[in-house]
Coordinates of C-alpha atoms in Angstrom, one line a residue:
Chain A
M1 CA 1.2 14.1 10.3
N2 CA -1.5 13.6 7.3
Q3 CA -4.0 10.6 7.9
A4 CA -4.3 8.2 5.1
D5 CA -7.4 9.7 2.9
V6 CA -8.6 6.5 2.4
T7 CA -12.0 7.4 0.8
K8 CA -10.8 5.6 -2.6
L9 CA -9.2 2.4 -3.0
M10 CA -6.4 2.2 -5.4
S11 CA -4.2 0.0 -7.1
R12 CA -0.2 0.2 -6.1
L13 CA 1.6 2.0 -8.9
K14 CA 4.1 -0.3 -10.8
I15 CA 6.3 2.3 -11.5
K16 CA 9.4 4.7 -9.2
Y17 CA 7.4 8.4 -9.4
A18 CA 8.7 11.5 -7.4
P19 CA 7.8 12.2 -4.0
V20 CA 6.8 15.4 -4.9
R21 CA 5.4 16.6 -8.2
R22 CA 7.1 18.8 -10.6
R23 CA 5.4 21.9 -11.5
L24 CA 6.0 21.9 -15.6
K25 CA 6.6 25.1 -16.5
N26 CA 3.0 27.2 -17.6
I27 CA 1.2 30.4 -17.4
E28 CA -1.9 28.7 -15.4
G29 CA -0.7 27.8 -12.7
P30 CA -1.4 24.1 -11.4
E31 CA -4.7 24.4 -14.0
G32 CA -2.2 24.4 -16.9
R33 CA 0.0 21.4 -15.1
L34 CA -3.0 19.8 -15.7
K35 CA -3.8 20.6 -18.7
K36 CA -0.3 20.1 -20.3
I37 CA -0.3 16.6 -18.8
R38 CA -3.6 15.8 -20.2
K39 CA -2.8 16.5 -23.9
T40 CA 0.7 14.6 -23.4
L41 CA -1.7 11.6 -21.7
T42 CA -3.8 11.8 -25.1
A43 CA -1.4 11.9 -27.5
L44 CA 0.1 8.8 -25.6
V45 CA -3.4 6.7 -25.4
K46 CA -3.8 7.8 -28.9
H47 CA -0.6 7.1 -30.6
E48 CA 0.8 4.3 -28.3
R49 CA 4.3 5.9 -29.0
I50 CA 5.4 9.6 -28.3
E51 CA 8.7 11.9 -27.8
L52 CA 9.3 14.4 -26.3
N53 CA 10.8 16.1 -23.0
F54 CA 11.7 13.8 -20.2
N55 CA 10.4 15.8 -16.9
R56 CA 6.7 16.2 -19.4
A57 CA 7.1 12.7 -20.1
D58 CA 7.8 11.2 -16.1
E59 CA 5.0 13.4 -14.6
T60 CA 2.5 12.0 -17.5
R61 CA 3.5 8.5 -16.8
G62 CA 1.9 8.4 -13.2
Y63 CA -1.0 9.6 -14.6
V64 CA -1.9 6.9 -17.3
E65 CA -0.7 4.1 -15.3
R66 CA -3.4 5.3 -12.7
L67 CA -6.2 6.0 -14.8
I68 CA -5.2 2.0 -16.9
S69 CA -4.7 0.6 -12.8
D70 CA -8.5 2.6 -12.0
A71 CA -9.9 1.9 -15.4
I72 CA -9.3 -2.1 -14.7
R73 CA -10.2 -1.8 -11.1
Y74 CA -14.0 -0.5 -11.2
G75 CA -14.8 -0.9 -15.1
D76 CA -16.5 1.6 -17.1
C77 CA -19.5 1.2 -15.1
H78 CA -18.6 3.4 -12.1
R79 CA -19.3 6.8 -12.8
A80 CA -16.6 8.4 -10.9
T81 CA -14.3 6.6 -13.4
M82 CA -16.3 7.7 -16.9
E83 CA -15.9 11.0 -15.4
L84 CA -12.2 10.6 -14.7
A85 CA -11.7 9.0 -18.7
D86 CA -13.7 12.4 -20.0
Y87 CA -11.8 14.6 -18.3
W88 CA -8.4 13.3 -19.4
L89 CA -8.6 12.0 -23.0
L90 CA -10.0 15.1 -24.9
E91 CA -10.6 12.9 -27.6
K92 CA -13.9 11.2 -26.8
Q93 CA -13.2 8.2 -29.0
L94 CA -10.1 7.1 -26.7
I95 CA -12.4 6.5 -23.7
H96 CA -13.8 3.7 -25.8
K97 CA -10.3 2.5 -26.7
L98 CA -9.6 2.5 -22.9
F99 CA -12.4 0.5 -21.7
K100 CA -12.4 -1.8 -25.0
V101 CA -8.8 -2.0 -25.7
L102 CA -6.4 -1.0 -23.2
V103 CA -8.2 -2.7 -20.0
P104 CA -8.3 -6.2 -21.5
R105 CA -4.6 -5.6 -22.6
F106 CA -3.4 -4.8 -19.2
E107 CA -5.5 -6.8 -17.1
N108 CA -3.5 -8.9 -15.9
C109 CA -0.1 -7.2 -16.6
P110 CA 2.2 -8.3 -13.5
V111 CA 4.4 -4.9 -14.3
S112 CA 3.6 -1.3 -15.4
Y113 CA 1.7 -0.3 -18.5
T114 CA 4.1 2.1 -19.9
R115 CA 7.7 1.7 -20.9
M116 CA 10.0 5.4 -21.0
Y117 CA 14.0 5.3 -22.8
R118 CA 15.9 8.2 -22.2
A119 CA 15.8 9.7 -26.0
P120 CA 18.9 10.9 -27.5
N121 CA 19.7 15.0 -27.6
L122 CA 22.3 15.3 -30.8
P123 CA 23.3 18.6 -31.4
P124 CA 22.3 21.7 -32.0
D125 CA 20.0 20.3 -29.6
K126 CA 21.8 21.6 -25.9
G127 CA 18.3 22.1 -24.3
Y128 CA 15.9 19.7 -22.3
E129 CA 16.0 15.5 -21.6
R130 CA 14.2 13.9 -24.1
A131 CA 12.3 10.4 -23.3
V132 CA 10.0 8.1 -25.2
L133 CA 7.2 7.5 -24.2
E134 CA 5.0 3.9 -25.3
L135 CA 2.3 1.7 -23.6
R136 CA 3.2 -1.8 -24.1
G137 CA 2.0 -4.5 -26.3
N138 CA 2.2 -1.0 -28.7
P139 CA 2.0 -2.0 -32.7
Y140 CA 5.3 -0.9 -33.6
P141 CA 8.7 -2.6 -33.6
P142 CA 10.6 -2.5 -30.5
L143 CA 13.1 0.4 -29.7
L144 CA 15.8 -1.9 -28.1
P145 CA 16.8 -5.2 -28.8
D146 CA 14.7 -8.5 -27.0
T147 CA 17.5 -10.5 -25.8
T148 CA 15.4 -12.9 -24.0
A149 CA 15.9 -15.5 -27.0
N150 CA 19.7 -14.6 -27.6
R151 CA 21.4 -18.8 -26.1
N152 CA 24.7 -16.9 -25.6
L153 CA 23.6 -14.9 -22.8
I154 CA 24.6 -16.2 -19.2
H155 CA 20.7 -16.9 -18.0
N156 CA 20.2 -18.7 -21.2
V157 CA 23.2 -20.4 -21.1
L158 CA 22.4 -21.9 -17.5
L159 CA 18.5 -22.5 -18.3
D160 CA 19.9 -24.8 -21.8
E161 CA 22.5 -26.7 -19.0
A162 CA 19.6 -26.6 -16.6
H163 CA 17.7 -28.8 -19.1
K164 CA 20.1 -31.0 -20.6
E165 CA 20.9 -31.5 -17.2
F166 CA 17.6 -32.7 -16.2
R167 CA 16.5 -34.5 -19.2
A168 CA 19.7 -36.8 -18.3
Q169 CA 18.2 -37.6 -15.2
K170 CA 15.2 -38.0 -16.7
Y171 CA 16.8 -40.9 -18.4
A172 CA 18.8 -42.1 -16.2
E173 CA 15.9 -42.9 -13.7
I174 CA 13.6 -44.4 -16.6
A175 CA 16.9 -46.9 -17.2
K176 CA 17.1 -47.6 -14.2
K177 CA 14.0 -48.4 -13.6
L178 CA 14.1 -50.2 -16.8
E179 CA 17.2 -51.9 -14.8
E180 CA 15.3 -52.9 -11.9
A181 CA 12.3 -54.3 -13.7
D182 CA 15.1 -56.5 -15.7
E183 CA 16.5 -57.5 -12.5
N184 CA 13.0 -58.5 -10.9
M185 CA 12.7 -60.8 -14.1
T186 CA 15.6 -62.4 -14.5
K187 CA 18.7 -63.3 -12.1
S188 CA 22.4 -62.1 -11.0
P189 CA 24.4 -62.1 -14.3
S190 CA 22.2 -59.1 -15.6
D191 CA 22.8 -57.3 -12.1
V192 CA 27.2 -57.1 -14.3
A193 CA 25.1 -56.1 -17.2
A194 CA 22.7 -53.8 -15.7
E195 CA 26.4 -52.0 -13.6
S196 CA 27.8 -51.7 -17.1
S197 CA 25.2 -50.7 -18.9
Q198 CA 24.9 -47.5 -15.9
E199 CA 28.7 -46.0 -16.2
S200 CA 28.5 -46.4 -19.9
E201 CA 25.7 -43.9 -19.6
T202 CA 27.5 -41.6 -17.1
E203 CA 30.3 -41.1 -18.7
S204 CA 28.3 -40.6 -22.3
S205 CA 26.6 -37.3 -19.8
E206 CA 29.3 -35.9 -18.8
E207 CA 31.6 -36.2 -22.5
A208 CA 28.0 -34.1 -23.9
E209 CA 28.9 -31.3 -21.0
G210 CA 32.0 -30.6 -22.0
Q211 CA 34.9 -30.3 -19.5
V212 CA 35.0 -32.2 -15.8
P213 CA 38.0 -30.8 -13.8
D214 CA 36.6 -33.4 -10.8
E215 CA 37.7 -36.7 -11.5
K216 CA 37.1 -38.3 -8.2
M217 CA 33.3 -37.4 -8.4
A218 CA 33.0 -39.2 -11.5
Q219 CA 34.7 -42.2 -10.5
L220 CA 32.4 -42.6 -7.4
S221 CA 29.7 -42.0 -9.3
R222 CA 30.9 -45.4 -11.0
E223 CA 31.6 -46.9 -7.6
K224 CA 28.0 -46.4 -6.2
G225 CA 26.3 -47.0 -9.8
E226 CA 24.5 -43.3 -9.0
Q227 CA 24.6 -40.0 -10.9
P228 CA 25.3 -37.4 -8.8
P229 CA 24.7 -33.7 -9.7
D230 CA 27.1 -31.8 -11.7
I231 CA 28.1 -28.4 -9.8
L232 CA 31.4 -29.0 -10.8
G233 CA 30.5 -29.2 -14.7
M234 CA 28.5 -26.4 -14.7
F235 CA 31.1 -23.5 -12.9
G236 CA 33.8 -25.5 -15.6
L237 CA 31.0 -24.4 -18.6
L238 CA 30.4 -21.2 -16.5
R239 CA 34.4 -20.6 -16.6
S240 CA 34.3 -21.3 -20.2
Y241 CA 31.8 -18.6 -20.7
M242 CA 33.7 -15.8 -18.6
Y243 CA 37.0 -15.8 -19.6
Chain B
M1 CA 22.0 -28.1 -10.2
V2 CA 18.4 -27.0 -10.8
K3 CA 18.9 -24.7 -7.6
I4 CA 22.6 -23.4 -9.0
V5 CA 20.7 -21.8 -11.7
K6 CA 17.4 -20.9 -9.7
M7 CA 19.8 -18.6 -7.5
A8 CA 21.8 -17.0 -10.4
L9 CA 18.8 -16.1 -11.9
L10 CA 17.5 -14.6 -8.9
S11 CA 20.8 -13.0 -7.2
R12 CA 20.2 -9.9 -8.1
F13 CA 16.5 -10.6 -6.0
V14 CA 18.2 -11.8 -3.5
R15 CA 20.9 -9.4 -3.4
R16 CA 17.9 -6.2 -2.8
F17 CA 16.4 -8.2 -0.7
R18 CA 19.7 -8.5 1.3
R19 CA 20.6 -5.1 1.1
D20 CA 16.5 -4.4 2.7
I21 CA 17.4 -6.7 5.6
K22 CA 20.9 -5.4 6.5
S23 CA 19.5 -1.6 7.0
N24 CA 16.4 -3.3 8.7
F25 CA 18.6 -5.3 10.6
L26 CA 21.1 -2.7 12.4
L27 CA 18.0 -0.2 13.1
F28 CA 16.7 -3.0 14.6
K29 CA 20.8 -4.0 17.0
T30 CA 20.5 0.1 17.7
V31 CA 16.6 0.0 18.7
A32 CA 17.1 -3.6 20.9
N33 CA 20.5 -2.3 22.5
S34 CA 20.1 0.9 23.6
E35 CA 16.7 2.2 23.1
Y36 CA 14.7 -0.5 23.6
R37 CA 13.6 0.8 27.0
C38 CA 12.4 3.4 25.5
L39 CA 9.1 1.1 23.9
S40 CA 6.5 -0.5 26.3
S41 CA 5.7 -3.0 25.0
L42 CA 9.3 -4.3 24.6
S43 CA 11.0 -6.8 27.4
R44 CA 13.0 -8.2 25.5
P45 CA 14.8 -8.1 21.9
E46 CA 13.9 -11.9 21.0
K47 CA 10.7 -10.4 20.5
L48 CA 11.1 -8.3 17.7
V49 CA 12.7 -11.1 16.1
S50 CA 9.4 -13.8 17.0
E51 CA 7.2 -11.4 15.5
E52 CA 8.9 -11.0 12.3
T53 CA 9.3 -14.4 11.9
K54 CA 5.5 -14.8 12.9
E55 CA 4.6 -12.0 10.1
Q56 CA 6.9 -14.5 7.5
E57 CA 5.1 -17.5 8.2
T58 CA 1.9 -15.5 7.9
N59 CA 2.5 -13.9 4.9
G60 CA 4.6 -16.8 3.2
G61 CA 1.3 -18.6 3.8
H62 CA -2.3 -18.7 2.8
K63 CA -3.4 -15.1 2.2
A64 CA -6.3 -14.4 5.0
V65 CA -8.9 -12.5 3.4
V66 CA -9.0 -9.3 5.0
P67 CA -12.2 -6.7 4.9
L68 CA -10.7 -4.1 3.7
E69 CA -13.9 -1.7 5.5
C70 CA -10.7 -2.0 8.7
R71 CA -9.7 1.3 6.9
F72 CA -12.6 2.8 8.5
V73 CA -12.9 1.5 11.7
Y74 CA -9.1 1.7 12.3
P75 CA -7.5 4.6 10.3
E76 CA -4.6 5.0 12.3
F77 CA -3.0 2.1 11.2
L78 CA -2.0 2.5 7.8
P79 CA 0.8 4.9 7.7
D80 CA 1.6 8.6 7.0
P81 CA 1.6 8.5 2.7
R82 CA 4.9 11.1 2.4
V83 CA 7.5 9.3 1.5
G84 CA 9.9 11.4 3.7
R85 CA 8.0 9.7 6.3
R86 CA 8.4 6.3 5.9
N87 CA 10.4 4.2 7.6
S88 CA 8.6 0.3 7.6
L89 CA 10.6 -1.0 10.6
R90 CA 9.0 2.0 12.9
E91 CA 6.0 1.5 11.2
R92 CA 5.5 -2.7 12.1
L93 CA 7.1 -1.8 15.5
E94 CA 4.5 1.0 16.2
R95 CA 1.9 -1.5 15.2
M96 CA 2.5 -3.9 17.8
D97 CA 2.5 -1.2 20.2
M98 CA -0.6 0.2 19.4
L99 CA -1.9 -3.7 19.4
N100 CA -0.4 -4.5 22.9
R101 CA -2.3 -0.6 24.0
R102 CA -5.9 -2.3 22.8
S103 CA -4.7 -5.2 24.9
N104 CA -4.9 -3.3 27.8
I105 CA -7.5 -0.3 26.6
D106 CA -10.6 -0.6 25.1
V107 CA -10.0 1.5 21.7
P108 CA -13.9 1.6 20.7
E109 CA -14.9 2.3 16.9
F110 CA -15.8 5.6 16.6
Y111 CA -16.3 8.3 14.2
T112 CA -16.3 12.4 13.8
G113 CA -19.0 13.1 14.5
S114 CA -19.5 10.7 17.3
I115 CA -20.1 11.5 21.0
L116 CA -17.3 10.4 23.8
A117 CA -16.6 10.3 27.1
V118 CA -12.9 10.2 27.7
S119 CA -11.6 9.8 31.7
S120 CA -7.8 10.5 31.9
A121 CA -5.5 10.3 34.1
N122 CA -4.6 13.9 36.0
Q123 CA -2.8 14.8 38.8
H124 CA -4.5 16.7 40.6
A125 CA -7.9 16.1 40.3
P126 CA -9.6 15.2 42.9
E127 CA -9.9 11.5 42.0
K128 CA -7.2 11.7 39.6
L129 CA -9.1 11.1 36.9
S130 CA -10.6 13.7 34.8
R131 CA -13.9 12.4 32.6
F132 CA -15.2 14.5 29.4
V133 CA -17.4 14.4 27.4
G134 CA -17.8 16.0 24.3
I135 CA -18.2 15.6 20.4
C136 CA -15.3 14.9 17.9
I137 CA -14.7 16.8 15.8
Q138 CA -11.8 16.2 14.5
R139 CA -9.4 13.0 14.2
G140 CA -5.9 12.5 12.4
G141 CA -2.4 11.1 13.1
C142 CA -0.4 7.9 12.0
G143 CA 0.4 4.9 14.0
L144 CA 0.7 6.1 17.9
R145 CA 0.2 9.6 17.6
A146 CA -3.1 9.3 16.7
F147 CA -5.5 11.7 18.1
F148 CA -9.1 13.1 18.1
I149 CA -10.3 16.5 19.8
L150 CA -13.5 16.5 21.3
R151 CA -15.5 19.5 22.2
N152 CA -18.1 20.5 24.2
V153 CA -19.8 23.7 25.6
I154 CA -19.5 23.9 29.7
D155 CA -21.3 26.9 31.1
H156 CA -21.6 28.8 28.3
Q157 CA -18.1 28.3 27.3
G158 CA -16.8 26.4 23.9
V159 CA -14.4 23.6 25.5
E160 CA -12.0 21.5 23.3
M161 CA -9.6 18.6 24.4
F162 CA -6.7 16.8 22.3
Y163 CA -6.6 13.5 23.3
E164 CA -4.1 11.8 22.5
M165 CA -5.5 7.6 21.5
Y166 CA -2.5 6.1 22.4
S167 CA -1.4 7.9 25.4
P168 CA -1.2 6.1 28.7
L169 CA -2.8 8.5 30.4
I170 CA -6.0 7.5 28.8
Q171 CA -8.3 5.1 31.5
K172 CA -11.4 4.6 29.7
I173 CA -13.0 5.9 26.3
E174 CA -17.0 5.5 26.3
V175 CA -18.9 6.1 23.1
L176 CA -22.0 7.4 24.1
R177 CA -23.6 8.5 20.5
L178 CA -21.9 6.4 17.5
E179 CA -22.6 8.2 14.2
K180 CA -21.3 9.7 11.4
R181 CA -21.9 13.6 10.2
L182 CA -22.0 14.4 6.2
D183 CA -18.3 16.0 6.4
S184 CA -15.2 14.5 7.4
E185 CA -14.1 17.0 9.8
L186 CA -16.6 19.4 12.2
L187 CA -14.4 22.4 12.4
Y188 CA -17.4 24.7 11.8
L189 CA -18.5 23.7 15.2
R190 CA -16.5 26.1 16.5
D191 CA -18.5 28.8 14.4
A192 CA -22.2 27.2 15.1
L193 CA -24.6 27.9 17.2
P194 CA -23.7 26.3 21.1
E195 CA -26.7 24.4 20.8
Y196 CA -25.0 22.0 18.1
C197 CA -22.3 21.7 20.7
T198 CA -23.9 21.3 24.0
F199 CA -24.0 17.3 25.3
P200 CA -24.8 17.1 29.2
L201 CA -22.1 15.4 30.7
D202 CA -23.8 13.3 32.3
M203 CA -24.5 11.4 29.3
E204 CA -26.1 8.2 29.5
P205 CA -24.9 5.5 26.5
E206 CA -27.0 5.1 23.8
H207 CA -26.3 1.4 22.4
L208 CA -27.1 0.2 18.8
S209 CA -27.9 -3.0 17.9
Q210 CA -25.5 -6.1 17.3
G211 CA -24.9 -5.8 13.4
S212 CA -26.7 -2.6 12.1
T213 CA -24.3 0.1 10.3
V214 CA -23.0 3.0 12.1
P215 CA -25.8 6.1 11.4
V216 CA -25.5 8.9 9.7
N217 CA -27.0 12.2 11.4
P218 CA -28.1 14.4 8.2
I219 CA -28.0 17.3 10.5
K220 CA -27.5 20.7 8.6
V221 CA -25.9 23.3 11.7
K222 CA -26.7 26.6 11.7
L223 CA -23.7 29.4 12.1
K224 CA -23.2 32.0 13.8
P225 CA -22.9 36.0 12.1
R226 CA -19.7 36.6 10.4
P227 CA -16.9 37.1 11.8
W228 CA -15.2 33.1 11.1
L229 CA -12.8 31.2 11.7
E230 CA -12.9 30.1 8.7
R231 CA -14.0 30.9 5.4
W232 CA -16.4 28.7 5.5
E233 CA -18.0 29.5 2.2
R234 CA -15.1 28.2 -0.2
Q235 CA -15.3 24.5 1.3
E236 CA -18.2 22.1 0.2
L237 CA -19.3 21.5 3.9
K238 CA -22.5 19.7 3.4
G239 CA -23.8 19.6 7.4
V240 CA -24.0 23.5 7.0
Q241 CA -27.3 25.1 6.2
D242 CA -27.2 27.8 3.6
L243 CA -24.8 30.6 4.9
G244 CA -26.9 33.1 3.7
L245 CA -23.6 35.2 2.9
P246 CA -23.5 38.3 -0.1
E247 CA -23.0 37.3 -3.6
R248 CA -19.4 38.4 -3.9
F249 CA -18.5 36.0 -1.0
Y250 CA -19.6 33.3 -3.3
K251 CA -18.5 34.8 -6.8
R252 CA -14.9 35.2 -4.9
A253 CA -15.1 31.3 -3.5
A254 CA -15.3 30.4 -7.1
E255 CA -12.9 32.2 -8.5
V256 CA -10.6 30.7 -6.0
A257 CA -12.1 27.3 -6.7
R258 CA -9.7 24.8 -7.4
P259 CA -12.1 21.9 -9.7
W260 CA -9.3 20.3 -10.9
E261 CA -7.8 18.7 -7.6
K262 CA -10.7 16.1 -8.2
Y263 CA -9.1 14.8 -11.3
D264 CA -5.6 15.2 -10.0
L265 CA -4.8 11.1 -9.8
M266 CA -1.0 11.8 -8.7
K267 CA -2.0 14.3 -6.0
E268 CA -4.5 11.6 -4.5
Y269 CA -2.4 8.7 -4.8
R270 CA 0.8 10.7 -2.9
E271 CA -2.0 11.7 0.3
S272 CA -3.6 7.7 0.4
I273 CA -1.9 4.2 1.1
P274 CA -2.6 1.9 -2.4
A275 CA -5.2 -1.0 -1.4
E276 CA -1.9 -3.8 -1.7
E277 CA -0.3 -2.5 1.1
Q278 CA -3.8 -1.2 3.0
E279 CA -4.8 -5.4 2.5
S280 CA -0.7 -6.2 3.8
I281 CA -1.2 -4.0 6.4
F282 CA -4.5 -5.0 7.9
A283 CA -3.2 -8.5 7.3
E284 CA -0.8 -8.4 10.1
V285 CA -3.1 -7.0 12.8
Y286 CA -6.5 -7.9 11.7
T287 CA -6.3 -11.2 13.8
Q288 CA -5.6 -9.9 16.5
L289 CA -8.4 -7.0 16.4
Q290 CA -10.5 -9.4 15.6
Q291 CA -9.4 -11.4 19.2
L292 CA -9.6 -8.1 21.0
E293 CA -13.3 -7.4 19.3
I294 CA -14.6 -10.8 20.4
T295 CA -13.6 -10.4 24.3
K296 CA -15.1 -6.8 24.3
K297 CA -18.6 -8.5 23.1
M298 CA -18.4 -11.5 25.6
K299 CA -17.5 -8.3 28.3
R300 CA -20.4 -6.8 27.1
K301 CA -22.5 -9.5 27.4
R302 CA -22.0 -9.7 30.7
T303 CA -22.8 -7.0 32.2
F304 CA -26.7 -6.3 32.7
V305 CA -27.7 -2.8 31.3
R306 CA -30.9 -2.0 32.6
P307 CA -33.6 -0.9 30.4
K308 CA -34.9 2.6 30.2
R309 CA -38.5 3.5 30.7
T310 CA -39.5 5.5 27.3
G311 CA -42.7 7.5 27.7

């Protein structure tokens, strides 16, 4: 039953961390553990991408995130934070890098400041799991391919179709407004022309989106002169990509 | 159309959210059906649901500006930081019960080093009420198990009383002197000369002017000669006079000292609650706590305090 220590305010860590610390086998005990983590932390801030054993990487990750979040929260004019940076960064030019480069980089970052990947452990190495620890925004080429721009992935497919649907709706609205303006200007003969033009528009938009399994919806649209939300057209597309 | 796209994209998050809600609701069901009688403030389980929706509304809507100084005045509202002890539903229920108790009895703001007078129900006392006056030497616990320890020397005998702040036996908590000390825990008063822990049982409350900060008493306490209950030379105590020990004690203290712990960022993180979580917790309870404060002030204004003659 411990009361939380409220003397210092700290930002929430945006990474998953173990509930209990790892002891990190070393001769000097708890102090040696912090010395090891300090070396790894300095290396990470210096090189921005390092490959090392998984346990050490996971331990260091929490400390890196905490140090950067403290630097962002308190800045370099705060004595305690400067002392922390002085302890954790063995090369003193990295203190400048922390406050002048990393803080502006991660100031508005809503996700974690580091990324950790599991690295392969090829034979004859049989020992500890390996990991790659890197800071976001590092200058090296990415380790994993960036799939956000791949138009064939389902989320991009759905987004593209949503864009098309939105545009089609906007065009329909504009056409409707123009027709209403025309109706106000002229009289009944123009109404028939407006309806026919609407029908041709709906047909063309539906064809552009591919299969329309439900023809009743299309019929209804022609009768009412409105464009319904093409929900089932979307499902048709989904099916075509899944199978 | 766009709605379905959004659903597809957020389906992962919706699933996770649903899982959390499901587990919480299963717990809620068992609580509501079988165990709600044990919870003091719950008369009906429907009350729980209404509280939850209320919280969601306040959190989803505008963010109230909550001063984080609440964390010093109401530290027991923050949960136990140990991961294995966290349970969001239990914490919310506890906060509800704490607010309910605070609406019945006034639990004032106090710190370690303040002098309190606590009246608690005692079936064996002549008036079924026993009153104890003492200095708060320790304060701890989370939620409904928040406690404080008062110390006093009565008839040359040191006496300590352990009180649970939200115990229904406590009838009244008065703060006779509101002040802080240089240390967060005053357990060294057990090894201090008795004059530092003696307070008259009929002590009058000392009032502070409205809106003033809590004064810090810079007193340095003199300890009795060794043996002590703890090795005070190994703890960085600011409220103690020079201990006057031989050099070897300080040498050994330096050997066993752990100066690296103040740089241990993850250790301090695991022992505390992050600021965002503190804000969300106090956002839940702040409005009600403010209302209680206001009603307390109004009550105080009504009672006339006869001015004491000085000099």
